[in-house]
Amino acid sequence: MDIAETLLQQGLVTQQQLDTAALQSNGRRIDQRLIELGLVTEEDTLIAFAELLGTRFIALKDLKIDPELVGKFPHRDIYRHSILPLERRNGTAIVATSDPFDLEALEELSSLSGLRLEPVLARREDIIQVIKEQLGVGGDTINELVAQRSDADEIELLEGLGEGDGELAEMAKAASVVKLVNELLIEALEQHSSDVHIEPQEKGLRVRFRVDGLLRIQPIPPEINQFQAAIISRLKIMAKLNIAEKRLPQDGRIKIRVHGREIDVRVSIIPMLHGEGIVMRLLDKSRMVFNLSSVGLPPDMSKTFKELISLPHGIILVTGPTGSGKTTTLYSALNEIKDPTTKIITVEDPVEYQTEGINQIQVHAKIGLTFAAGLRSILRHDPDVILIGEIRDGETAQSAIQASLTGHVVFSTLHTNDAAGAFTRLVDMGVEPYLVASTIEGVLAQRLVRILCPHCKTTYKPDPEELPPDFPRPLPEVLWKPVGCRQCRESGFSGRKGIFELLKTDAGVRQLCVERASSSVIKEYGLKHGMMTLRMNGWDRVIQGMTTVEEVARITKGDH
């Protein structure tokens, strides 16, 4: 069968496109090269082939897979050929493939399973995703490892005598263990995860990825439990940690390059009840954009914030829980004011993003280099702008106040629920209210809300009864809700954006602070003078069609 002729007859490509692909084929089949060049989609070619070969093209979404049938095929070969067994019908196994012309693979799987195969066509990416869901990430690598260990099963009892660290290190360096750990990290990056959690449970390992702020359980083969020690040792070796130390928490860092992207991995290991738990924070440098316009502040708020960060002295705080994008906002602010005439020094724990033109200090509490100690030394370095990673205690708070009083601009973060809470938190830390009032120039509170997938979101008519009482009235004609598609892995959401609340310190706020007013009184004052709360900004995002009512309500529970 002439593939080129088929595609031409179906009107999927022109003769000129075929000639272009043929010239650049590099030994690849013409249809594969056309897909790589973006001249035709994989789906269109598969639909054309299905029609020609008298088979079906199917979407694997919501399709029920028969796990018993999958078990009859060697997992390694399922991975190798990307062929997925779907169901049995009259003694024949229906299998999904993205390459109907790879007859060798179909024959091999048929002889290995002892079943007659009937192929249907599906997108390769969809097949691979369902294989991972069914057999777990790295299932083929696990099979290799199990095969390697089967010969050594007879001497398993020797483990009770204790393993030498050298042996554990050797095991961690085994090609298959290295491959397995790499597959886990690559899968996390493909899903745009911010964190990977490897958690030892009573019945074995559990792997979870944090995607858009929520944890998702990752399917993994049960056999992975046999290699728990090797996987942990491999990660320890990569992070330059002590593989012999299993009783104390350890922190390290891994720098890797994946598909040309530079990834920084922060590793935290803590001994748990059933073994060592690992959390890896993935920082994808290629996706980091420190630009104030891309932070997403509303126009009026952005103008006020730019005025605040351009002041000659004073403290500007960004508040919010862990993982709410505070560091990104602060670095964007530093980039906004950065120029050769300004000396900027930061003291952080840890230094998350290395930035050109900014002098960065890493906190080392063990040797006495705390935020407060670092700050005292910084002032002798003649800075104009100082960034303190976080104000955690009274000593750091006092040092930040002193730095601003001596004519410096100080940026920092605090863990408070809203902007008004920053004033009372500093007073609670032991700073005199009049000092807080005279040095804090403004507080920006922020959260991250999940953004609706642009490919599948849909409109609906809102019911006034179901909306929160503080939702702006009159109601808009339509709002948006998630659906779920291939692009967003059926979640209905893709990425996150900030919602913000900015409280600029004016004479009224300073007076309330000196009088030790509660945060609710300060917030009430801010609202009367035009402050937009997190929740208000969230409702604006809902009306714009960026996110959902439920998402804003979930993130801003305590703000109404």
Coordinates of C-alpha atoms in Angstrom, one line a residue:
M1 CA 0.0 0.0 0.0
D2 CA 1.3 3.4 -1.0
I3 CA 1.0 5.6 2.2
A4 CA 1.8 8.8 0.3
E5 CA -0.8 8.1 -2.3
T6 CA -3.4 7.4 0.4
L7 CA -2.7 10.7 2.2
L8 CA -2.8 12.5 -1.1
Q9 CA -6.2 11.0 -2.2
Q10 CA -7.7 11.8 1.2
G11 CA -6.8 15.4 0.7
L12 CA -4.6 15.5 3.9
V13 CA -1.5 16.7 2.1
T14 CA -0.4 18.4 -1.1
Q15 CA 2.1 17.0 -3.6
Q16 CA 4.5 19.8 -2.6
Q17 CA 4.2 18.8 1.1
L18 CA 4.9 15.2 0.2
D19 CA 8.0 16.3 -1.8
T20 CA 9.2 18.4 1.2
A21 CA 8.8 15.5 3.6
A22 CA 10.5 13.0 1.2
L23 CA 13.6 15.3 0.9
Q24 CA 13.9 15.4 4.7
S25 CA 12.8 11.9 5.5
N26 CA 16.2 10.7 6.9
G27 CA 15.0 7.1 6.5
R28 CA 11.7 7.8 8.3
R29 CA 8.4 6.7 6.9
I30 CA 6.7 9.4 4.9
D31 CA 3.7 9.7 7.2
Q32 CA 5.9 9.9 10.3
R33 CA 8.0 12.6 8.8
L34 CA 4.9 14.6 7.8
I35 CA 3.6 14.4 11.4
E36 CA 7.1 15.6 12.7
L37 CA 7.1 18.5 10.3
G38 CA 3.6 19.5 11.5
L39 CA 2.2 19.2 7.9
V40 CA -0.5 16.7 9.0
T41 CA -1.8 15.6 12.4
E42 CA -1.3 12.0 13.7
E43 CA -5.1 11.8 14.3
D44 CA -6.0 12.6 10.7
T45 CA -3.5 10.1 9.3
L46 CA -4.7 7.3 11.6
I47 CA -8.4 8.0 10.7
A48 CA -7.4 7.7 7.0
F49 CA -5.5 4.5 7.6
A50 CA -8.4 3.0 9.6
E51 CA -10.8 3.7 6.8
L52 CA -8.4 2.2 4.3
L53 CA -7.6 -0.9 6.3
G54 CA -11.2 -1.6 7.4
T55 CA -10.5 -1.0 11.1
R56 CA -11.5 1.7 13.6
F57 CA -9.9 4.8 15.1
I58 CA -10.7 5.1 18.8
A59 CA -10.3 7.7 21.5
L60 CA -9.0 5.9 24.6
K61 CA -10.6 8.5 27.0
D62 CA -13.1 6.8 29.3
L63 CA -12.5 3.4 27.8
K64 CA -12.6 0.5 30.3
I65 CA -9.5 -1.6 30.0
D66 CA -9.5 -5.3 30.9
P67 CA -6.6 -5.7 33.5
E68 CA -6.8 -9.5 33.3
L69 CA -6.2 -9.3 29.5
V70 CA -3.3 -6.9 30.0
G71 CA -1.8 -9.4 32.5
K72 CA -1.6 -12.0 29.7
F73 CA 1.0 -9.9 27.8
P74 CA 4.6 -9.4 28.9
H75 CA 4.7 -5.8 30.3
R76 CA 8.1 -5.2 28.8
D77 CA 6.8 -5.8 25.3
I78 CA 3.7 -3.7 25.8
Y79 CA 6.0 -0.8 26.7
R80 CA 8.5 -1.6 23.9
H81 CA 5.9 -1.7 21.1
S82 CA 3.4 0.8 22.7
I83 CA 0.6 -1.7 22.0
L84 CA -2.2 -1.7 24.5
P85 CA -4.5 -4.8 25.0
L86 CA -8.1 -3.5 25.4
E87 CA -10.7 -6.3 25.6
R88 CA -11.4 -9.9 24.6
R89 CA -14.1 -10.6 22.0
N90 CA -14.9 -14.1 20.8
G91 CA -11.4 -15.4 21.5
T92 CA -9.7 -12.4 19.9
A93 CA -7.8 -9.7 21.8
I94 CA -8.6 -6.2 20.6
V95 CA -5.4 -4.1 20.9
A96 CA -4.7 -0.4 20.3
T97 CA -1.7 0.6 18.2
S98 CA -0.5 3.8 16.6
D99 CA 1.3 2.0 13.8
P100 CA -0.8 -0.4 11.8
F101 CA 2.2 -1.2 9.6
D102 CA 4.3 -2.6 12.4
L103 CA 3.1 -6.2 11.7
E104 CA 6.2 -7.7 13.3
A105 CA 5.3 -6.3 16.7
L106 CA 1.7 -7.5 16.4
E107 CA 2.9 -11.0 15.4
E108 CA 5.4 -11.1 18.4
L109 CA 2.7 -10.1 20.9
S110 CA 0.3 -12.6 19.4
S111 CA 2.8 -15.5 19.8
L112 CA 3.8 -14.4 23.3
S113 CA 0.2 -14.2 24.5
G114 CA -1.2 -17.2 22.5
L115 CA -4.1 -14.9 21.3
R116 CA -5.2 -13.8 17.9
L117 CA -4.9 -10.0 17.8
E118 CA -7.3 -7.5 16.1
P119 CA -5.7 -4.0 16.0
V120 CA -7.6 -0.7 16.3
L121 CA -5.9 2.6 15.9
A122 CA -5.3 5.3 18.6
R123 CA -2.9 8.2 19.1
R124 CA 0.6 7.1 20.4
E125 CA 0.6 9.6 23.2
D126 CA -2.8 8.4 24.5
I127 CA -1.7 4.7 24.3
I128 CA 1.5 5.5 26.3
Q129 CA -0.5 7.5 28.9
V130 CA -3.0 4.6 29.5
I131 CA -0.1 2.1 29.6
K132 CA 1.5 4.1 32.4
E133 CA -1.9 4.3 34.2
Q134 CA -2.4 0.5 33.9
L135 CA 1.2 -0.7 34.6
G136 CA 2.7 2.3 36.3
V137 CA 5.6 4.7 35.5
G138 CA 8.8 2.7 34.7
G139 CA 7.0 -0.6 34.5
D140 CA 9.3 -2.0 31.8
T141 CA 12.4 -1.0 33.8
I142 CA 10.9 -2.7 36.9
N143 CA 10.6 -5.9 34.9
E144 CA 14.2 -5.7 34.0
L145 CA 15.2 -5.2 37.6
V146 CA 13.0 -8.2 38.7
A147 CA 14.7 -10.4 36.1
Q148 CA 18.1 -9.3 37.3
R149 CA 17.3 -10.1 40.9
S150 CA 15.6 -13.5 40.2
D151 CA 18.9 -15.3 40.2
A152 CA 19.8 -13.8 43.6
D153 CA 16.5 -14.8 45.3
E154 CA 18.1 -17.8 47.0
I155 CA 20.4 -15.6 49.1
E156 CA 17.7 -13.1 50.1
L157 CA 18.1 -14.2 53.8
L158 CA 21.6 -12.6 54.0
E159 CA 19.9 -9.2 54.0
G160 CA 19.0 -9.8 57.6
L161 CA 22.7 -9.7 58.4
G162 CA 22.9 -6.1 57.2
E163 CA 24.1 -4.7 53.9
G164 CA 27.3 -2.9 53.4
D165 CA 27.0 0.7 52.2
G166 CA 29.3 -0.1 49.3
E167 CA 26.8 -2.8 48.1
L168 CA 23.9 -0.3 48.5
A169 CA 25.9 2.2 46.5
E170 CA 26.6 -0.3 43.8
M171 CA 22.9 -1.3 43.6
A172 CA 21.9 2.4 43.3
K173 CA 24.3 2.8 40.3
A174 CA 22.8 -0.1 38.4
A175 CA 21.7 1.0 35.0
S176 CA 18.1 0.0 35.5
V177 CA 17.8 1.9 38.8
V178 CA 19.3 5.0 37.2
K179 CA 16.8 4.6 34.3
L180 CA 13.9 4.2 36.7
V181 CA 14.7 7.3 38.7
N182 CA 15.2 9.2 35.5
E183 CA 11.8 8.0 34.1
L184 CA 10.1 9.2 37.4
L185 CA 11.6 12.7 37.0
I186 CA 10.8 13.0 33.3
E187 CA 7.2 11.9 33.9
A188 CA 6.9 14.5 36.7
L189 CA 8.2 17.2 34.3
E190 CA 5.9 16.2 31.5
Q191 CA 3.0 16.6 33.9
H192 CA 4.3 20.1 34.9
S193 CA 4.6 18.9 38.5
S194 CA 6.1 21.3 41.1
D195 CA 6.9 18.5 43.6
V196 CA 7.4 14.8 43.6
H197 CA 6.5 12.9 46.9
I198 CA 8.0 9.4 47.4
E199 CA 6.3 8.1 50.5
P200 CA 7.0 4.8 52.2
Q201 CA 3.8 3.2 53.4
E202 CA 3.2 -0.1 55.4
K203 CA 2.4 -1.9 52.1
G204 CA 5.1 -0.3 50.0
L205 CA 6.0 3.0 48.2
R206 CA 3.5 5.6 47.2
V207 CA 4.4 8.2 44.6
R208 CA 2.4 11.5 44.3
F209 CA 3.0 14.5 42.0
R210 CA 1.8 18.0 42.9
V211 CA 0.3 19.5 39.8
D212 CA -1.3 23.0 39.9
G213 CA -1.2 22.9 43.7
L214 CA -3.0 19.6 44.1
L215 CA -1.4 16.2 44.8
R216 CA -2.2 13.3 42.3
I217 CA -1.4 9.7 43.1
Q218 CA 0.9 8.3 40.4
P219 CA 0.4 4.7 39.3
I220 CA 3.5 2.6 39.8
P221 CA 4.1 -1.2 39.5
P222 CA 3.8 -3.0 42.9
E223 CA 7.3 -4.6 42.2
I224 CA 8.9 -1.2 42.8
N225 CA 8.8 -1.9 46.5
Q226 CA 11.7 -4.4 46.2
F227 CA 13.9 -1.5 45.0
Q228 CA 12.9 1.1 47.6
A229 CA 16.4 1.2 49.2
A230 CA 18.1 1.4 45.8
I231 CA 15.8 4.3 44.6
I232 CA 16.4 6.3 47.8
S233 CA 20.2 5.6 47.6
R234 CA 20.3 6.7 43.9
L235 CA 18.5 10.0 44.8
K236 CA 20.9 10.5 47.7
I237 CA 23.9 9.9 45.5
M238 CA 22.5 12.4 42.9
A239 CA 22.0 15.0 45.7
K240 CA 25.5 14.4 47.2
L241 CA 24.0 13.2 50.5
N242 CA 25.2 10.6 52.9
I243 CA 23.7 7.3 51.8
A244 CA 24.7 5.6 55.1
E245 CA 22.7 8.1 57.2
K246 CA 19.1 6.8 57.6
R247 CA 18.1 8.2 61.0
L248 CA 18.4 12.0 60.4
P249 CA 16.7 14.4 57.9
Q250 CA 18.9 15.5 55.0
D251 CA 18.6 18.3 52.4
G252 CA 20.3 18.4 49.1
R253 CA 20.2 19.7 45.5
I254 CA 20.3 18.0 42.1
K255 CA 21.0 19.9 38.9
I256 CA 19.9 18.1 35.7
R257 CA 19.2 18.8 32.1
V258 CA 16.2 17.2 30.4
H259 CA 15.5 17.7 26.7
G260 CA 17.7 20.8 26.7
R261 CA 15.9 22.3 29.8
E262 CA 17.8 23.0 32.9
I263 CA 16.1 21.7 36.0
D264 CA 17.0 22.4 39.6
V265 CA 15.7 19.8 42.0
R266 CA 15.6 20.5 45.8
V267 CA 15.6 17.2 47.7
S268 CA 14.4 16.8 51.3
I269 CA 14.7 13.4 53.0
I270 CA 13.0 12.7 56.3
P271 CA 13.0 9.3 58.2
M272 CA 9.4 8.1 58.5
L273 CA 7.8 5.1 60.3
H274 CA 8.2 2.8 57.3
G275 CA 11.4 4.2 55.8
E276 CA 12.8 7.4 54.4
G277 CA 10.3 9.8 52.8
I278 CA 11.5 12.0 49.9
V279 CA 10.1 15.2 48.5
M280 CA 11.6 16.8 45.5
R281 CA 10.8 20.4 44.5
L282 CA 11.3 20.8 40.7
L283 CA 12.3 24.2 39.5
D284 CA 12.2 24.4 35.7
K285 CA 14.5 27.4 34.8
S286 CA 13.2 27.6 31.2
R287 CA 9.7 28.2 32.5
M288 CA 10.7 30.9 35.0
V289 CA 9.8 34.4 33.9
F290 CA 10.5 37.2 36.4
N291 CA 8.6 40.0 34.8
L292 CA 6.2 42.2 36.8
S293 CA 3.8 42.4 33.8
S294 CA 3.5 38.6 33.7
V295 CA 2.8 38.3 37.4
G296 CA -0.8 39.3 36.7
L297 CA -1.6 42.2 39.0
P298 CA -4.7 44.1 38.1
P299 CA -3.8 47.4 36.3
D300 CA -4.5 49.8 39.3
M301 CA -2.8 47.5 41.7
S302 CA 0.2 47.2 39.4
K303 CA 0.6 51.0 39.2
T304 CA 0.5 51.3 43.0
F305 CA 2.9 48.4 43.5
K306 CA 5.4 49.9 41.1
E307 CA 5.3 53.1 43.0
L308 CA 5.9 51.2 46.3
I309 CA 9.0 49.3 45.0
S310 CA 10.5 52.5 43.6
L311 CA 10.5 54.3 47.1
P312 CA 14.0 55.2 48.4
H313 CA 13.5 53.3 51.7
G314 CA 10.9 51.3 53.7
I315 CA 9.7 47.7 53.9
I316 CA 7.5 46.0 51.2
L317 CA 6.0 42.7 52.3
V318 CA 4.5 39.9 50.2
T319 CA 2.4 37.5 52.3
G320 CA 0.7 34.1 51.7
P321 CA 1.1 30.4 52.4
T322 CA 4.0 28.3 51.1
G323 CA 3.8 27.8 47.3
S324 CA 1.6 30.8 46.6
G325 CA 4.2 32.5 44.3
K326 CA 5.6 35.0 46.7
T327 CA 9.2 34.5 45.6
T328 CA 8.3 34.9 41.9
T329 CA 6.5 38.2 42.7
L330 CA 9.5 39.5 44.7
Y331 CA 12.1 38.5 42.0
S332 CA 9.9 40.2 39.4
A333 CA 9.9 43.3 41.5
L334 CA 13.7 43.2 41.9
N335 CA 14.1 42.8 38.1
E336 CA 11.8 45.8 37.6
I337 CA 14.1 48.1 39.7
K338 CA 17.4 46.4 38.9
D339 CA 20.0 48.5 37.1
P340 CA 23.8 49.1 37.2
T341 CA 23.4 52.0 39.6
T342 CA 21.6 49.9 42.3
K343 CA 23.2 47.3 44.5
I344 CA 20.8 44.5 45.4
I345 CA 21.6 41.8 47.9
T346 CA 19.4 38.9 49.0
V347 CA 19.6 36.5 51.9
E348 CA 17.6 33.4 51.3
D349 CA 16.9 29.9 52.6
P350 CA 17.4 28.3 50.1
V351 CA 18.4 30.4 47.1
E352 CA 15.7 29.2 44.7
Y353 CA 16.5 31.2 41.5
Q354 CA 20.0 32.4 40.6
T355 CA 19.6 35.8 39.0
E356 CA 22.1 37.9 37.0
G357 CA 22.9 41.2 38.5
I358 CA 21.7 40.3 42.0
N359 CA 24.0 39.3 44.9
Q360 CA 22.6 36.3 46.7
I361 CA 23.5 34.8 50.1
Q362 CA 22.5 31.3 51.2
V363 CA 21.5 30.9 54.8
H364 CA 23.4 28.3 56.8
A365 CA 21.8 28.1 60.3
K366 CA 24.2 25.3 61.4
I367 CA 27.2 27.6 61.2
G368 CA 25.3 30.6 62.6
L369 CA 24.5 32.3 59.2
T370 CA 20.9 33.0 60.0
F371 CA 18.6 35.6 58.3
A372 CA 19.4 38.1 61.1
A373 CA 23.1 37.5 61.1
G374 CA 23.2 37.7 57.3
L375 CA 21.3 40.9 57.4
R376 CA 23.7 42.5 59.9
S377 CA 26.6 41.7 57.5
I378 CA 24.7 42.9 54.4
L379 CA 24.5 46.4 55.8
R380 CA 28.3 46.7 55.7
H381 CA 28.2 45.8 52.0
D382 CA 26.6 49.2 51.0
P383 CA 23.4 47.9 49.5
D384 CA 20.5 50.0 48.1
V385 CA 17.9 47.2 48.1
I386 CA 17.8 44.1 50.4
L387 CA 15.6 41.0 50.0
I388 CA 15.1 38.8 53.1
G389 CA 13.7 35.4 52.1
E390 CA 11.3 35.3 55.0
I391 CA 10.8 37.1 58.3
R392 CA 10.5 34.1 60.7
D393 CA 11.3 35.6 64.1
G394 CA 11.6 38.8 66.1
E395 CA 15.4 39.1 65.6
T396 CA 15.0 39.1 61.8
A397 CA 12.0 41.5 62.0
Q398 CA 14.1 43.9 64.2
S399 CA 17.0 43.7 61.7
A400 CA 14.7 44.4 58.8
I401 CA 13.2 47.4 60.6
Q402 CA 16.8 48.8 61.4
A403 CA 17.8 48.3 57.7
S404 CA 14.8 50.3 56.5
L405 CA 15.4 53.1 59.1
T406 CA 19.0 53.5 57.8
G407 CA 17.7 54.3 54.3
H408 CA 17.3 50.9 52.6
V409 CA 14.5 49.4 50.7
V410 CA 13.7 46.0 52.2
F411 CA 11.6 43.3 50.5
S412 CA 10.5 40.2 52.4
T413 CA 7.8 37.6 52.9
L414 CA 5.5 36.7 55.8
H415 CA 3.1 33.9 56.4
T416 CA -0.2 35.6 57.1
N417 CA -3.7 35.1 55.7
D418 CA -4.2 38.6 54.4
A419 CA -2.4 42.0 53.9
A420 CA -3.8 43.5 57.2
G421 CA -2.5 40.6 59.2
A422 CA 1.2 41.5 58.4
F423 CA 1.1 44.5 60.8
T424 CA -0.2 42.6 63.8
R425 CA 2.1 39.6 63.1
L426 CA 5.2 41.9 63.3
V427 CA 3.9 43.4 66.6
D428 CA 3.3 39.9 67.9
M429 CA 7.0 39.1 67.0
G430 CA 8.0 41.9 69.5
V431 CA 8.5 44.9 67.2
E432 CA 7.3 48.2 68.6
P433 CA 4.0 49.2 66.9
Y434 CA 5.4 52.7 66.1
L435 CA 8.4 51.2 64.3
V436 CA 6.1 48.9 62.3
A437 CA 3.9 51.9 61.4
S438 CA 6.8 54.0 60.3
T439 CA 8.6 51.4 58.2
I440 CA 6.0 49.3 56.4
E441 CA 5.1 51.0 53.1
G442 CA 2.8 48.4 51.7
V443 CA 1.7 44.7 52.0
L444 CA 0.8 42.5 49.0
A445 CA -1.1 39.3 49.9
Q446 CA -1.4 36.6 47.2
R447 CA -2.7 33.2 46.4
L448 CA -2.6 31.0 43.2
V449 CA -5.8 29.8 41.6
R450 CA -6.0 27.1 38.9
I451 CA -6.8 28.5 35.4
L452 CA -9.4 26.8 33.2
C453 CA -8.0 24.8 30.3
P454 CA -8.6 27.0 27.2
H455 CA -9.2 24.0 25.0
C456 CA -12.2 22.5 26.8
K457 CA -13.7 25.1 29.2
T458 CA -17.4 25.7 28.6
T459 CA -20.0 28.3 29.6
Y460 CA -23.1 27.9 31.8
K461 CA -25.8 30.2 33.1
P462 CA -25.2 30.9 36.8
D463 CA -27.9 30.2 39.4
P464 CA -28.1 33.0 42.0
E465 CA -29.0 30.5 44.7
E466 CA -25.7 28.5 44.2
L467 CA -23.3 31.5 44.2
P468 CA -21.7 32.8 47.4
P469 CA -23.6 35.9 48.9
D470 CA -20.5 38.1 48.3
F471 CA -20.3 37.4 44.5
P472 CA -20.7 40.7 42.6
R473 CA -24.3 41.5 41.5
P474 CA -25.8 41.9 39.0
L475 CA -24.7 38.4 37.8
P476 CA -23.0 38.1 34.4
E477 CA -24.9 36.3 31.6
V478 CA -22.6 33.4 31.6
L479 CA -19.7 31.9 33.7
W480 CA -17.2 29.2 32.8
K481 CA -16.7 25.7 34.1
P482 CA -14.1 22.9 33.5
V483 CA -14.7 19.9 31.2
G484 CA -11.5 17.9 30.8
C485 CA -9.6 17.0 27.7
R486 CA -6.4 15.4 26.4
Q487 CA -4.5 18.7 26.6
C488 CA -5.2 19.1 30.4
R489 CA -5.1 15.4 31.2
E490 CA -8.8 15.4 31.9
S491 CA -8.4 17.8 34.9
G492 CA -10.2 20.8 33.3
F493 CA -7.4 23.1 34.4
S494 CA -4.1 24.2 33.0
G495 CA -1.6 26.3 35.0
R496 CA -2.2 28.8 37.8
K497 CA -2.4 32.6 38.1
G498 CA -2.2 34.9 41.1
I499 CA -5.0 36.7 42.9
F500 CA -3.9 39.7 44.9
E501 CA -4.7 42.1 47.7
L502 CA -2.6 45.3 48.1
L503 CA -2.8 47.4 51.3
K504 CA -0.8 50.7 50.9
T505 CA 0.2 52.2 54.2
D506 CA -1.3 55.6 54.6
A507 CA -1.7 57.9 57.7
G508 CA -4.9 56.0 58.8
V509 CA -3.2 52.6 58.7
R510 CA -0.1 53.9 60.6
Q511 CA -2.4 55.4 63.3
L512 CA -4.3 52.1 63.7
C513 CA -1.0 50.2 63.9
V514 CA 0.3 52.5 66.6
E515 CA -3.0 52.0 68.5
R516 CA -2.4 48.2 68.2
A517 CA -5.7 47.8 66.3
S518 CA -6.6 44.2 65.3
S519 CA -6.0 43.0 61.7
S520 CA -9.8 43.0 61.1
V521 CA -10.0 46.7 62.0
I522 CA -7.1 47.5 59.7
K523 CA -8.7 45.5 56.9
E524 CA -12.1 47.3 57.4
Y525 CA -10.3 50.6 57.1
G526 CA -8.5 49.4 53.9
L527 CA -11.9 48.3 52.3
K528 CA -13.4 51.7 53.1
H529 CA -10.5 53.3 51.2
G530 CA -10.7 51.2 48.1
M531 CA -8.7 48.1 48.9
M532 CA -9.5 45.1 46.7
T533 CA -9.5 41.8 48.7
L534 CA -8.1 38.5 47.5
R535 CA -11.7 37.3 47.1
M536 CA -12.8 40.3 45.1
N537 CA -9.9 39.9 42.8
G538 CA -10.8 36.2 42.5
W539 CA -14.4 37.0 41.5
D540 CA -13.0 39.3 38.8
R541 CA -11.0 36.3 37.5
V542 CA -14.2 34.2 37.5
I543 CA -16.1 36.9 35.6
Q544 CA -13.2 37.1 33.0
G545 CA -13.6 33.4 32.4
M546 CA -10.2 32.5 33.8
T547 CA -11.2 30.3 36.7
T548 CA -14.3 28.9 38.5
V549 CA -16.4 30.1 41.5
E550 CA -15.5 26.8 43.4
E551 CA -11.7 27.4 42.8
V552 CA -11.8 30.9 44.3
A553 CA -14.1 29.8 47.2
R554 CA -11.6 27.0 47.9
I555 CA -8.5 29.2 47.9
T556 CA -10.0 32.2 49.8
K557 CA -12.1 30.3 52.4
G558 CA -11.4 32.7 55.3
D559 CA -11.6 36.0 53.4
H560 CA -15.3 36.7 53.2

